[in-house]
Coordinates of C-alpha atoms in Angstrom, one line a residue:
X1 CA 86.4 118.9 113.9
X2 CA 86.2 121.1 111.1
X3 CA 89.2 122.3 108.3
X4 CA 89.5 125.6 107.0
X5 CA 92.3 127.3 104.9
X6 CA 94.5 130.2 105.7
X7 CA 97.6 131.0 103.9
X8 CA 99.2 127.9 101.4
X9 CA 102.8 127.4 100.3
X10 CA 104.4 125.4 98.2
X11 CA 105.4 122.0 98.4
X12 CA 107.8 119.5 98.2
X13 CA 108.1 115.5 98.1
X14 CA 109.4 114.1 101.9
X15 CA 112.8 113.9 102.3
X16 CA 113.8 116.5 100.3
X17 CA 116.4 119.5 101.1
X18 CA 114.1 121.8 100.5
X19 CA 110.9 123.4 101.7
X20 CA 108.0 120.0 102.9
X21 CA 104.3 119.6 104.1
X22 CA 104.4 119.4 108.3
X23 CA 101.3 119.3 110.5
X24 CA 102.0 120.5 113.8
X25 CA 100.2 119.7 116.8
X26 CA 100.3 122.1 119.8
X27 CA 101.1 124.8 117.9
X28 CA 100.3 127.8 120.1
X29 CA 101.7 126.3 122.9
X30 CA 104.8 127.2 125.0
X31 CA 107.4 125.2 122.9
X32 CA 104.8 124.5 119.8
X33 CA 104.9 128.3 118.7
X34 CA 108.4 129.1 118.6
X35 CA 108.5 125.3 116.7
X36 CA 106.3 126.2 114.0
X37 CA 107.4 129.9 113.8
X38 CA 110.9 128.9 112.9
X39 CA 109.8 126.1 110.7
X40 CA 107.7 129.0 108.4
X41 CA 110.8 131.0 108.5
X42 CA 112.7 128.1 106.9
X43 CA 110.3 128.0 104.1
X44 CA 108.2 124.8 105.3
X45 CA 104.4 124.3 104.6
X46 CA 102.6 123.8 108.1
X47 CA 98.9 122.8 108.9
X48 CA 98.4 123.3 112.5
X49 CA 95.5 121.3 114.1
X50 CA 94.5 124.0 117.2
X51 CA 91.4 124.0 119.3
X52 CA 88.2 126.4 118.2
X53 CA 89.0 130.0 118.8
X54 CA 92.5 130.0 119.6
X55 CA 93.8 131.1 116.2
X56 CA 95.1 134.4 117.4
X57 CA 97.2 132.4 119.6
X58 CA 99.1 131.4 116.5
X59 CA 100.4 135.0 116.5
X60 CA 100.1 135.9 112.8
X61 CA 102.2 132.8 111.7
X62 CA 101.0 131.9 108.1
X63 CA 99.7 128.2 107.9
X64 CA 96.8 125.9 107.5
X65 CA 94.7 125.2 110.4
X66 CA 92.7 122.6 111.3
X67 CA 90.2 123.4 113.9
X68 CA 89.6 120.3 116.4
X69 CA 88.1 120.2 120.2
X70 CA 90.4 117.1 121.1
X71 CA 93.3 116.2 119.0
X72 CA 93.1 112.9 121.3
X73 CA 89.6 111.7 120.8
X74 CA 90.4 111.5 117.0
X75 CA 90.2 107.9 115.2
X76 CA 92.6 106.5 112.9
X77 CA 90.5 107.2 109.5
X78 CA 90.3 110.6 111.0
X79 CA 94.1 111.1 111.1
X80 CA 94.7 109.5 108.1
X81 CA 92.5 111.7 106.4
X82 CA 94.0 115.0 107.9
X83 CA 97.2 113.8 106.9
X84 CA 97.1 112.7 103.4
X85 CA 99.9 114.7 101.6
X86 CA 101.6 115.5 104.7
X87 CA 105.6 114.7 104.7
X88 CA 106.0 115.1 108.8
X89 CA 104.1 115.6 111.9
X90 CA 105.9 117.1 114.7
X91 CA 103.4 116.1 117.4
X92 CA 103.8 118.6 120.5
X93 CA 100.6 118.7 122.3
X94 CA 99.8 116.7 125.8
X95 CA 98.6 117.8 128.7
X96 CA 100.5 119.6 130.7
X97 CA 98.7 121.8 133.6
X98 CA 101.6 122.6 136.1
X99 CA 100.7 121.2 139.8
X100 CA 98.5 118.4 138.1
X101 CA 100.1 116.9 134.7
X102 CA 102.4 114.8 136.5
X103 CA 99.8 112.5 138.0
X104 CA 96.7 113.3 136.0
X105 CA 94.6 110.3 134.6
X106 CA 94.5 112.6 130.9
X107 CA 97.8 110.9 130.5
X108 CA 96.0 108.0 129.2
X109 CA 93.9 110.1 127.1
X110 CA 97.2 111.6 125.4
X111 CA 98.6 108.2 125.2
X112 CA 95.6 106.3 124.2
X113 CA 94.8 109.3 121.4
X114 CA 98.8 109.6 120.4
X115 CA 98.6 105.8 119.3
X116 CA 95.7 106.3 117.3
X117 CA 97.5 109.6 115.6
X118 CA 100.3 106.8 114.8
X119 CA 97.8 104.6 113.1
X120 CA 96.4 107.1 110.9
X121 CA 100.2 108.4 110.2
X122 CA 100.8 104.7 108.8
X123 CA 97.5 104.1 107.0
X124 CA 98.5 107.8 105.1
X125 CA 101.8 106.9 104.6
X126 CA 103.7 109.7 106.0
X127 CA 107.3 109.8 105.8
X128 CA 108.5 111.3 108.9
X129 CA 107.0 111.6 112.8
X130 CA 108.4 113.4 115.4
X131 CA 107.3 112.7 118.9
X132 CA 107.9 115.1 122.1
X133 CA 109.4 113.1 125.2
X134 CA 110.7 114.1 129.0
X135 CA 113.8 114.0 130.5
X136 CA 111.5 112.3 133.7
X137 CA 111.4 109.4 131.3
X138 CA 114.7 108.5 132.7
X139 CA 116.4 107.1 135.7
X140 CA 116.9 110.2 137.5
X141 CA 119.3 108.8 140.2
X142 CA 122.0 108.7 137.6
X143 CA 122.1 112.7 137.2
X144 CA 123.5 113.2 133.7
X145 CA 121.2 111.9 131.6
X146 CA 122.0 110.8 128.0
X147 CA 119.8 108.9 125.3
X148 CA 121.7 105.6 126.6
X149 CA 120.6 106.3 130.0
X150 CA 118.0 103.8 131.4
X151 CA 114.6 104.5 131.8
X152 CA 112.8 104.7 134.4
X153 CA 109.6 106.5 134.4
X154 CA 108.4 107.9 137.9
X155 CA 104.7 109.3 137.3
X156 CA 102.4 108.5 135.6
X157 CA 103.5 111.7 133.1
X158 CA 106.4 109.8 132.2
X159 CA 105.1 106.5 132.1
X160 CA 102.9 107.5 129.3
X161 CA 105.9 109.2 127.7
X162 CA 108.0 105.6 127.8
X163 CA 105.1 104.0 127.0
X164 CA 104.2 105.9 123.7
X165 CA 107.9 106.3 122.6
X166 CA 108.0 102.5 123.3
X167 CA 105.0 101.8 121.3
X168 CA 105.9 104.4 118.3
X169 CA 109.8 103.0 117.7
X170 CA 108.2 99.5 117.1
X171 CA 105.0 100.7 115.3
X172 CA 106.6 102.8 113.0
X173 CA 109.7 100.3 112.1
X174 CA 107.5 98.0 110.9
X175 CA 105.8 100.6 109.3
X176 CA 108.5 102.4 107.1
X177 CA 107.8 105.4 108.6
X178 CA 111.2 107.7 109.7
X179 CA 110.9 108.3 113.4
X180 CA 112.7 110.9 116.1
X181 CA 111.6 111.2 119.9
X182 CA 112.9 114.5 121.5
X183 CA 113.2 114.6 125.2
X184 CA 112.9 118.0 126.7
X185 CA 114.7 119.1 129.7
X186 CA 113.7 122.2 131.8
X187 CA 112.6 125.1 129.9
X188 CA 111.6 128.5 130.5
X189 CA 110.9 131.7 128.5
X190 CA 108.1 133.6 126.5
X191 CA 104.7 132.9 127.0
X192 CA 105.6 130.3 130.0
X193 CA 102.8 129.4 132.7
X194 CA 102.5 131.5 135.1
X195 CA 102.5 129.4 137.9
X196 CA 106.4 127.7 137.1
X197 CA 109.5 128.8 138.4
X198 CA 111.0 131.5 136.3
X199 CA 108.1 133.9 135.7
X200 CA 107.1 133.3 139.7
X201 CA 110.2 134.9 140.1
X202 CA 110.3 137.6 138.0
X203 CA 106.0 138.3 139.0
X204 CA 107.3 138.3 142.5
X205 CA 111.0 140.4 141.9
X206 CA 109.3 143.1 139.3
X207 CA 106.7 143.9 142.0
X208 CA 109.1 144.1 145.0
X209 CA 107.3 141.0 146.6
X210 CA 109.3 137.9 149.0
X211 CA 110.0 135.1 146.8
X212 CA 109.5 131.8 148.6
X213 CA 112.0 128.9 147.5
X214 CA 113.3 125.8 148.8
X215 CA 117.3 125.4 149.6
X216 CA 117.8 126.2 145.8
X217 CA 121.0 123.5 145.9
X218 CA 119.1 121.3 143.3
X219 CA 121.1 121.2 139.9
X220 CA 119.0 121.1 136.5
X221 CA 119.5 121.8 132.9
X222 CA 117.9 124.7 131.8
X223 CA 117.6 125.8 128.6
X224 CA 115.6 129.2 126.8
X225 CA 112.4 127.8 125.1
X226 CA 113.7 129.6 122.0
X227 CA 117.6 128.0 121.9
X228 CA 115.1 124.6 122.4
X229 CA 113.0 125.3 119.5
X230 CA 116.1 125.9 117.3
X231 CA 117.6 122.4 118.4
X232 CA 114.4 120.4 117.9
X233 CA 113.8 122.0 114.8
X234 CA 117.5 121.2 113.8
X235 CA 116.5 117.7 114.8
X236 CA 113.2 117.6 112.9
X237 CA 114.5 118.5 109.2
X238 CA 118.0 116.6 109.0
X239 CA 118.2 112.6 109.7
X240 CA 118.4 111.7 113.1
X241 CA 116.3 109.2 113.8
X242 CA 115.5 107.5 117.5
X243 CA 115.5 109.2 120.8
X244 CA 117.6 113.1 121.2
X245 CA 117.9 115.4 124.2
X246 CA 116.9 118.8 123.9
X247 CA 119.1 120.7 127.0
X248 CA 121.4 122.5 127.3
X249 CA 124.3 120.1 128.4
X250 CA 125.1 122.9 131.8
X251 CA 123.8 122.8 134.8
X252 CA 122.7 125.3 137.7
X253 CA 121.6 125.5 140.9
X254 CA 118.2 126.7 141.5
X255 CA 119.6 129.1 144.2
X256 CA 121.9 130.5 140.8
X257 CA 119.5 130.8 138.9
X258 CA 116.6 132.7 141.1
X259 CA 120.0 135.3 142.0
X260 CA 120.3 135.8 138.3
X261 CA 117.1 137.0 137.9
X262 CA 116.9 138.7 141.1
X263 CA 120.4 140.4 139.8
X264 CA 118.2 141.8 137.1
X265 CA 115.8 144.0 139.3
X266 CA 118.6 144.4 141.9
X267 CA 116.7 142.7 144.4
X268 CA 118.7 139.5 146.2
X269 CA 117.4 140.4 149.5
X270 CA 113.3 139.7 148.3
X271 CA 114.7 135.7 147.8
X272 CA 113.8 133.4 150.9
X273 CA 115.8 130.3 150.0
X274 CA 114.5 128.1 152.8
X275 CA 110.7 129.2 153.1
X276 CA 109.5 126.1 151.3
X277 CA 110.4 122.6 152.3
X278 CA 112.6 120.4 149.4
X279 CA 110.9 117.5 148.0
X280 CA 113.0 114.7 149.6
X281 CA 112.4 112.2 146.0
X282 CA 113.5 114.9 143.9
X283 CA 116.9 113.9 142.2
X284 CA 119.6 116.2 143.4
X285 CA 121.6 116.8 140.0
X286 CA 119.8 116.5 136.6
X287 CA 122.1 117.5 133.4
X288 CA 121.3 116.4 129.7
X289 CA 123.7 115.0 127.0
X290 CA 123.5 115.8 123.6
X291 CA 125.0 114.4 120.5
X292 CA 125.8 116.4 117.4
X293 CA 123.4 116.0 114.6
X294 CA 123.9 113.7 112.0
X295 CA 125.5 115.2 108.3

């Protein structure tokens, strides 16, 4: 991997009010983007460690970059390296193909590298890291899920979430370093795959095509990518500390939600609630908590 500078900012000593150093990982990904964007807006310095040629995915947003292939093949003198002078690392990147992150063996990878992030984070003595978590970490059955919720970790996706959040509370307590685990719920939005739910429906609706769905009576907590990025960044610069929920505390039926969208091209009669068999394991209601940020 290889560093090179774009635009540099100011700076500021961790835990101040005021404007501090965060590397971001997964920076020009669906929820990494918005992340970073509004932390630039706020006045933070950010170094974002992207892949080789994806810069332009970073949409203009002023920061350092550092240019690696793997952010999860990295050693721990590596990392320690990249993150002298660094106040926070909001780490956002994983795997996460639809159809194949849930059971994929690059869990381990992410794991295996994420733990090795956490030992460089230590070494440099950063003051602050911010994990990204799943509401699949928890047992489902229960329905609304808060951060007192058992877990209970399905795939191996999640596994490796519990595992890694598991690992970082006790790492980083005994090594003074300030850290927040943010569990996302179901998100949709700009720049979302292709291949999820919302913008299969609005592919299918815009272009007057059937859209194929299952009974739609499943309840989830959904929440706009960009309302998601405003709470975790909320989370990331005051002092909460241990595991949060980022949802949005409602939920909906799938059926309401593909017939709001539909509503929006005028096109109910294209939705085929029925055409796809439901997944018998999935949990029928799942509904987040949230708890007001610390003062």
């Amino acid at each position: 991997c290889r560093a090179w500078h774009a635009v540099c900012h100011g700076r500021s000593k961790a835990g101040s009010v005021g404007m501090s150093r965060v590397l971001i990982t997964g920076a020009t990904g669906f929820v990494g983007l918005p992340v970073a964007q509004k932390l630039a807006a706020s006045g933070h310095d950010l170094t974002c460690v992207i892949r080789p040629d994806t810069n332009d995915k970073l949409e203009g947003l002023s920061a350092r970059t550092i240019i690696c292939e793997d952010v999860f093949a990295q050693s721990p003198d590596w990392w320690s390296d990249k993150l002298a002078g660094i106040d926070t690392v909001v780490h956002l990147a994983w795997y996460a193909e639809p159809g194949k992150y849930l059971t994929s063996e690059r869990n381990l990878d992410c794991l295996a590298g994420t733990l090795s992030m956490a030992k460089g984070a230590a070494a440099a003595k950063l003051g602050r890291f911010v994990g990204i978590g799943t509401c699949f970490e928890y047992d489902l059955t229960v329905g609304t899920l808060s951060v007192d919720t058992p877990l209970a970790p399905s795939t191996p996706y999640a596994a490796a979430k519990v595992a890694a959040f598991t690992m970082l509370t006790s790492w980083f307590a005994t090594a003074q370093v300030e850290f927040l685990w943010a569990r996302l719920f179901y998100l949709y939005g700009a720049r979302e795959d292709h291949r999820r739910l919302v913008p299969y429906l609005h592919d299918q609706l815009r272009n007057a095509r059937v859209a194929e769905l299952t009974s739609g009576t499943a309840v989830r907590d959904y929440l706009d990518v960009d309302a998601a990025a405003d709470m975790l960044v909320q989370d990331v610069i005051c002092n909460r500390t241990g595991p949060t929920n980022i949802c949005s505390g409602k939920g909906v039926t799938i059926r309401a939600l593909a017939e709001e969208i539909a509503d929006q091209y005028g096109r109910r009669d294209l939705l085929r609630f029925g055409a796809r068999p439901d997944n018998l394991t999935d949990p029928p209601v799942v509904i987040g908590l949230r708890t007001e940020v610390p003062q």
